GROMACS .gro file of C-alpha atoms in nm:
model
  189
    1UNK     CA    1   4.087  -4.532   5.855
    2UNK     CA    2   4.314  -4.430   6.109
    3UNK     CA    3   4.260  -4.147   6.359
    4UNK     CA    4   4.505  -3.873   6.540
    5UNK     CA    5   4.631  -4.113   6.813
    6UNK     CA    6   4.733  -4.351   6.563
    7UNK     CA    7   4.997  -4.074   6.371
    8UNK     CA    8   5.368  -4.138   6.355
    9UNK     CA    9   5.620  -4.019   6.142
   10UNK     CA   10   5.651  -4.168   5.801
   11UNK     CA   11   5.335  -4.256   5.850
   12UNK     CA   12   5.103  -4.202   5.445
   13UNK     CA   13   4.737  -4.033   5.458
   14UNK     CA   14   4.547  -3.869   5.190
   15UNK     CA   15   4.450  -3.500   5.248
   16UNK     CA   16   4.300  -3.300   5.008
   17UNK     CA   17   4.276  -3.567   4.687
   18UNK     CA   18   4.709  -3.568   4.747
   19UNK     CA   19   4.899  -3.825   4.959
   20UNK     CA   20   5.116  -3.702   5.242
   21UNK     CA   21   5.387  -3.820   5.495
   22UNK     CA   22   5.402  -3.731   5.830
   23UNK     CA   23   5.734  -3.542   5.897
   24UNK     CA   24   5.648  -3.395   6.225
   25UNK     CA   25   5.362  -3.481   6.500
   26UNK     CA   26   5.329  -3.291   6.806
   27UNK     CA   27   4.977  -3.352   7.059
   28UNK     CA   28   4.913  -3.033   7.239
   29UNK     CA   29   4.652  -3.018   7.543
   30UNK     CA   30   4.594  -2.625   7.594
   31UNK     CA   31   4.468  -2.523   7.909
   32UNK     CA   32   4.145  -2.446   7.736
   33UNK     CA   33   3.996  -2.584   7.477
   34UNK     CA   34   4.007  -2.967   7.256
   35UNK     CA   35   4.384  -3.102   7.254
   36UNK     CA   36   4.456  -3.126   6.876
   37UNK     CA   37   4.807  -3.261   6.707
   38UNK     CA   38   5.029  -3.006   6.528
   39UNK     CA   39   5.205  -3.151   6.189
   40UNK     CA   40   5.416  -3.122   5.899
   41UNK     CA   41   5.334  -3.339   5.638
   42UNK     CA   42   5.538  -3.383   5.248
   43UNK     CA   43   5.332  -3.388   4.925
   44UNK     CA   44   5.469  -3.707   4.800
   45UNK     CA   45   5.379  -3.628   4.453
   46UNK     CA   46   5.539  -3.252   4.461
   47UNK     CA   47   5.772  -3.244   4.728
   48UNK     CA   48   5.629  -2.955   4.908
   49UNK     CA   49   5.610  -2.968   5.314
   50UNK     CA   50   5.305  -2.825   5.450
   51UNK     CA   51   5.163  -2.729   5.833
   52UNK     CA   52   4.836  -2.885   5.914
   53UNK     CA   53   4.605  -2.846   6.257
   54UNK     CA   54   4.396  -3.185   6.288
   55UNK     CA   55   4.149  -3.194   6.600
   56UNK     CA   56   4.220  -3.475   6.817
   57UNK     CA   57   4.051  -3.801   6.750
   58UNK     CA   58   3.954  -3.673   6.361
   59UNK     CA   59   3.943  -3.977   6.127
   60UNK     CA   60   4.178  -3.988   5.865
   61UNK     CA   61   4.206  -4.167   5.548
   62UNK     CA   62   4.554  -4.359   5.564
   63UNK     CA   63   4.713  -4.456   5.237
   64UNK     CA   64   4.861  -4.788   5.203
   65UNK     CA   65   5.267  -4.768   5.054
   66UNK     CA   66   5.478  -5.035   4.975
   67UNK     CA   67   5.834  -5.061   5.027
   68UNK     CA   68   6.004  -5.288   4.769
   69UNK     CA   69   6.402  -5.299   4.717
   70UNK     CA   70   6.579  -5.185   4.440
   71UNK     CA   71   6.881  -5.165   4.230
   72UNK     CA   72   7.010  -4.845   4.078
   73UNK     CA   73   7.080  -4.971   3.739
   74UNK     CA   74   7.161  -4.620   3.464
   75UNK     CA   75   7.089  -4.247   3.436
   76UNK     CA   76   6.980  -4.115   3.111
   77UNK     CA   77   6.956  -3.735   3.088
   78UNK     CA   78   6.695  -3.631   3.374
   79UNK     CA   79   6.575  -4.002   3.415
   80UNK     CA   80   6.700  -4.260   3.675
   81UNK     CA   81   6.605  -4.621   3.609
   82UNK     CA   82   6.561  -4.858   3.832
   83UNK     CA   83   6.539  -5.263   3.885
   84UNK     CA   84   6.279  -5.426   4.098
   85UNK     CA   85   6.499  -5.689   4.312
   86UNK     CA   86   6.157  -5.920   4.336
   87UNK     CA   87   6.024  -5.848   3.967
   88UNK     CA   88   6.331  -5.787   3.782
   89UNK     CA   89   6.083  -5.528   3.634
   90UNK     CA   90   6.290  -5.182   3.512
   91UNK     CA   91   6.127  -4.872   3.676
   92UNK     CA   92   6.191  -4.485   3.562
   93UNK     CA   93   6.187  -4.232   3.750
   94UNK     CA   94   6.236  -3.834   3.734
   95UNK     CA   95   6.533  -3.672   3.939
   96UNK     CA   96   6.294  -3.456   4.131
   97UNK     CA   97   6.168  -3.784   4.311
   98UNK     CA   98   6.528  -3.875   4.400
   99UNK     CA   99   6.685  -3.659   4.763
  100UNK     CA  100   7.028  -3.603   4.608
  101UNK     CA  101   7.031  -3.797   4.304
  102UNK     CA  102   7.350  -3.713   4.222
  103UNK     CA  103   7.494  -3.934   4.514
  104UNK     CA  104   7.324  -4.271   4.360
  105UNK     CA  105   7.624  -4.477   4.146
  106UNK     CA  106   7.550  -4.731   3.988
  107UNK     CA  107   7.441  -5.104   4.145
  108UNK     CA  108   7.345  -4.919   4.468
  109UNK     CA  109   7.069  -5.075   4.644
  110UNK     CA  110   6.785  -4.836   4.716
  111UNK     CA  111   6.403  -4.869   4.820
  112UNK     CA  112   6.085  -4.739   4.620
  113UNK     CA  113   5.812  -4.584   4.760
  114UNK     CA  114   5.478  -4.792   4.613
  115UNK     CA  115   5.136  -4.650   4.659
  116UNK     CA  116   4.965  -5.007   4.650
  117UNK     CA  117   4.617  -4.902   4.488
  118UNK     CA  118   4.751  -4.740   4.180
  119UNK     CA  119   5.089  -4.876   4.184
  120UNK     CA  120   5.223  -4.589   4.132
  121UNK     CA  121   5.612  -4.530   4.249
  122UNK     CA  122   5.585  -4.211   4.518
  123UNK     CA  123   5.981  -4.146   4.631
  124UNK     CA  124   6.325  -4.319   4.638
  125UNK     CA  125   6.502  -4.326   4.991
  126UNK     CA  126   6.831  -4.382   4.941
  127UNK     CA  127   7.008  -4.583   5.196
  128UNK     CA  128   7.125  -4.362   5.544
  129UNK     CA  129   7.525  -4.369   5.386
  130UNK     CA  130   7.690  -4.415   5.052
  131UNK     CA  131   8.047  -4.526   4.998
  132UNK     CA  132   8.189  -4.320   4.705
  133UNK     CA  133   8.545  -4.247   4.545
  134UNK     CA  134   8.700  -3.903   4.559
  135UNK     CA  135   8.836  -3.852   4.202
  136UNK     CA  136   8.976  -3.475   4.265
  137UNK     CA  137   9.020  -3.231   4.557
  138UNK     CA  138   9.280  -2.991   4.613
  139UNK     CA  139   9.616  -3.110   4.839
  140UNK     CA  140   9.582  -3.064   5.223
  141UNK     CA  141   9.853  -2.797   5.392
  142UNK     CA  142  10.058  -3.028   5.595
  143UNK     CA  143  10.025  -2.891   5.964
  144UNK     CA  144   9.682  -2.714   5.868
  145UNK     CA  145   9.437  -2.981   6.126
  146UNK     CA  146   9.421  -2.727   6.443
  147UNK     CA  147   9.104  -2.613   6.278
  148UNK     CA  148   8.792  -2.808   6.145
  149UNK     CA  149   8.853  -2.696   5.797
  150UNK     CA  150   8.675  -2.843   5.472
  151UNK     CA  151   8.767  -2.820   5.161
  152UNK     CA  152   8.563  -2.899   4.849
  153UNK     CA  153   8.560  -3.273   4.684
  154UNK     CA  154   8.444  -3.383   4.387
  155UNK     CA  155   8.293  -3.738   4.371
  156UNK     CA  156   8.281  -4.008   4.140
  157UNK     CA  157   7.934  -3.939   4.049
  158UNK     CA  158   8.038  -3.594   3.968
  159UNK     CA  159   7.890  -3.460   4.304
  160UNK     CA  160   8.034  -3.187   4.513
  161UNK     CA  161   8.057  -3.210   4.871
  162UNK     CA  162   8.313  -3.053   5.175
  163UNK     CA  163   8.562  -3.295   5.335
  164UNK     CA  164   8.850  -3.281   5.570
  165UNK     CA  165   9.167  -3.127   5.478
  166UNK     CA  166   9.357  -3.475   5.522
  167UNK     CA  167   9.152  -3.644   5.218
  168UNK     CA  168   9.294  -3.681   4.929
  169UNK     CA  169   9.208  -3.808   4.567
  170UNK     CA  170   9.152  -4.199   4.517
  171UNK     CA  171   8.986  -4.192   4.908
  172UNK     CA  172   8.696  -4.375   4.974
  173UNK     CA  173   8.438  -4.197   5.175
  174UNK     CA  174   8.151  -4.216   5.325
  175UNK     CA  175   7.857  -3.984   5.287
  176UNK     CA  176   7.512  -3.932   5.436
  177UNK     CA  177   7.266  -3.960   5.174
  178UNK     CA  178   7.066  -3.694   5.396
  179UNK     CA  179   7.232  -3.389   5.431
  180UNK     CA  180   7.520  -3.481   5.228
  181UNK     CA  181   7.762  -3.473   5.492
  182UNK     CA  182   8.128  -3.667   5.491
  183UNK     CA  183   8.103  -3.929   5.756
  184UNK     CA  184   8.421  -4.113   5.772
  185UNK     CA  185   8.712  -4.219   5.545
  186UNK     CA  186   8.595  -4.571   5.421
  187UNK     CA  187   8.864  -4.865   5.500
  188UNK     CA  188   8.941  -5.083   5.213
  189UNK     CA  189   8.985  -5.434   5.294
   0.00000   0.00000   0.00000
């Protein structure tokens, strides 16, 4: 048990028979009236963010989650399996409980989400930046970097993101897994 003053973000409570994460936290003291804490939370389970009110100093039911690293090992049509790095145990999981799936190659290291009562697997963060090979994107126009232009790029993992004009195929970039932005060309050594 856990109450509002203890709320940070990440932080896993049950609501409603589902298990959330704390997105967003804001206290608010109005003039007039109880101060109360303002939140988004994510369904874990579905995906779907949610506002909630909770009055200030309300008990809530905290869930305990487990982080334990992984190894992205295959893909099989819609499923994504996993190694446990401790257990050597192989875990599947569903795309939909992957953020951008489709940047994961294989061997990448990546940490599971474990609710520790039912051991069941909740998410898979990816880690903040990826390093991945360009296999095909169109030629640059020499002369054409006054302007912050993009250009598509297709990825090794068959993934589609905008890059810089000056990249070209065989580049290694690197990608945030987050909003699947090109970060930097990636310098072989």
């Amino acid at each position: 048990m856990a109450n509002t003053s203890d709320f940070r973000n990440g932080l896993c409570l049950e609501l409603k028979g589902a298990l959330y994460t704390i997105i967003e936290f804001q206290h608010v003291k109005p003039g007039k009236g109880g101060a109360f804490v303002r939140t988004k939370l994510k369904n874990l389970k579905t995906g779907k963010v949610i506002e909630n009110t909770f009055n200030a100093g309300v008990k809530i039911n905290t869930a305990r989650i487990e982080h334990r690293p992984s190894q992205f090992l295959y893909k099989t049509n819609t499923d994504y399996h996993f190694m446990d790095d401790h257990t050597f145990e192989t875990i599947t999981l569903d795309a939909k409980m992957i953020v951008n799936p489709d940047l994961l190659k294989e061997g990448e290291k990546v940490t599971l989400i474990i609710h520790e009562q039912t051991n069941q697997v909740l998410s898979c963060q990816l880690p903040h930046f990826v390093i991945l090979k360009v296999t095909y994107t169109e030629p640059g126009v020499k002369g054409d970097t006054a302007t912050k232009a993009l250009k598509k790029a297709t990825l090794e993992t068959g993934a589609e993101i905008l890059v810089p004009l000056f990249i070209e195929n065989e580049d290694e970039i690197k990608i945030g897994t987050k909003d699947r932005k090109y970060e930097d060309r990636h310098k072989k050594k």
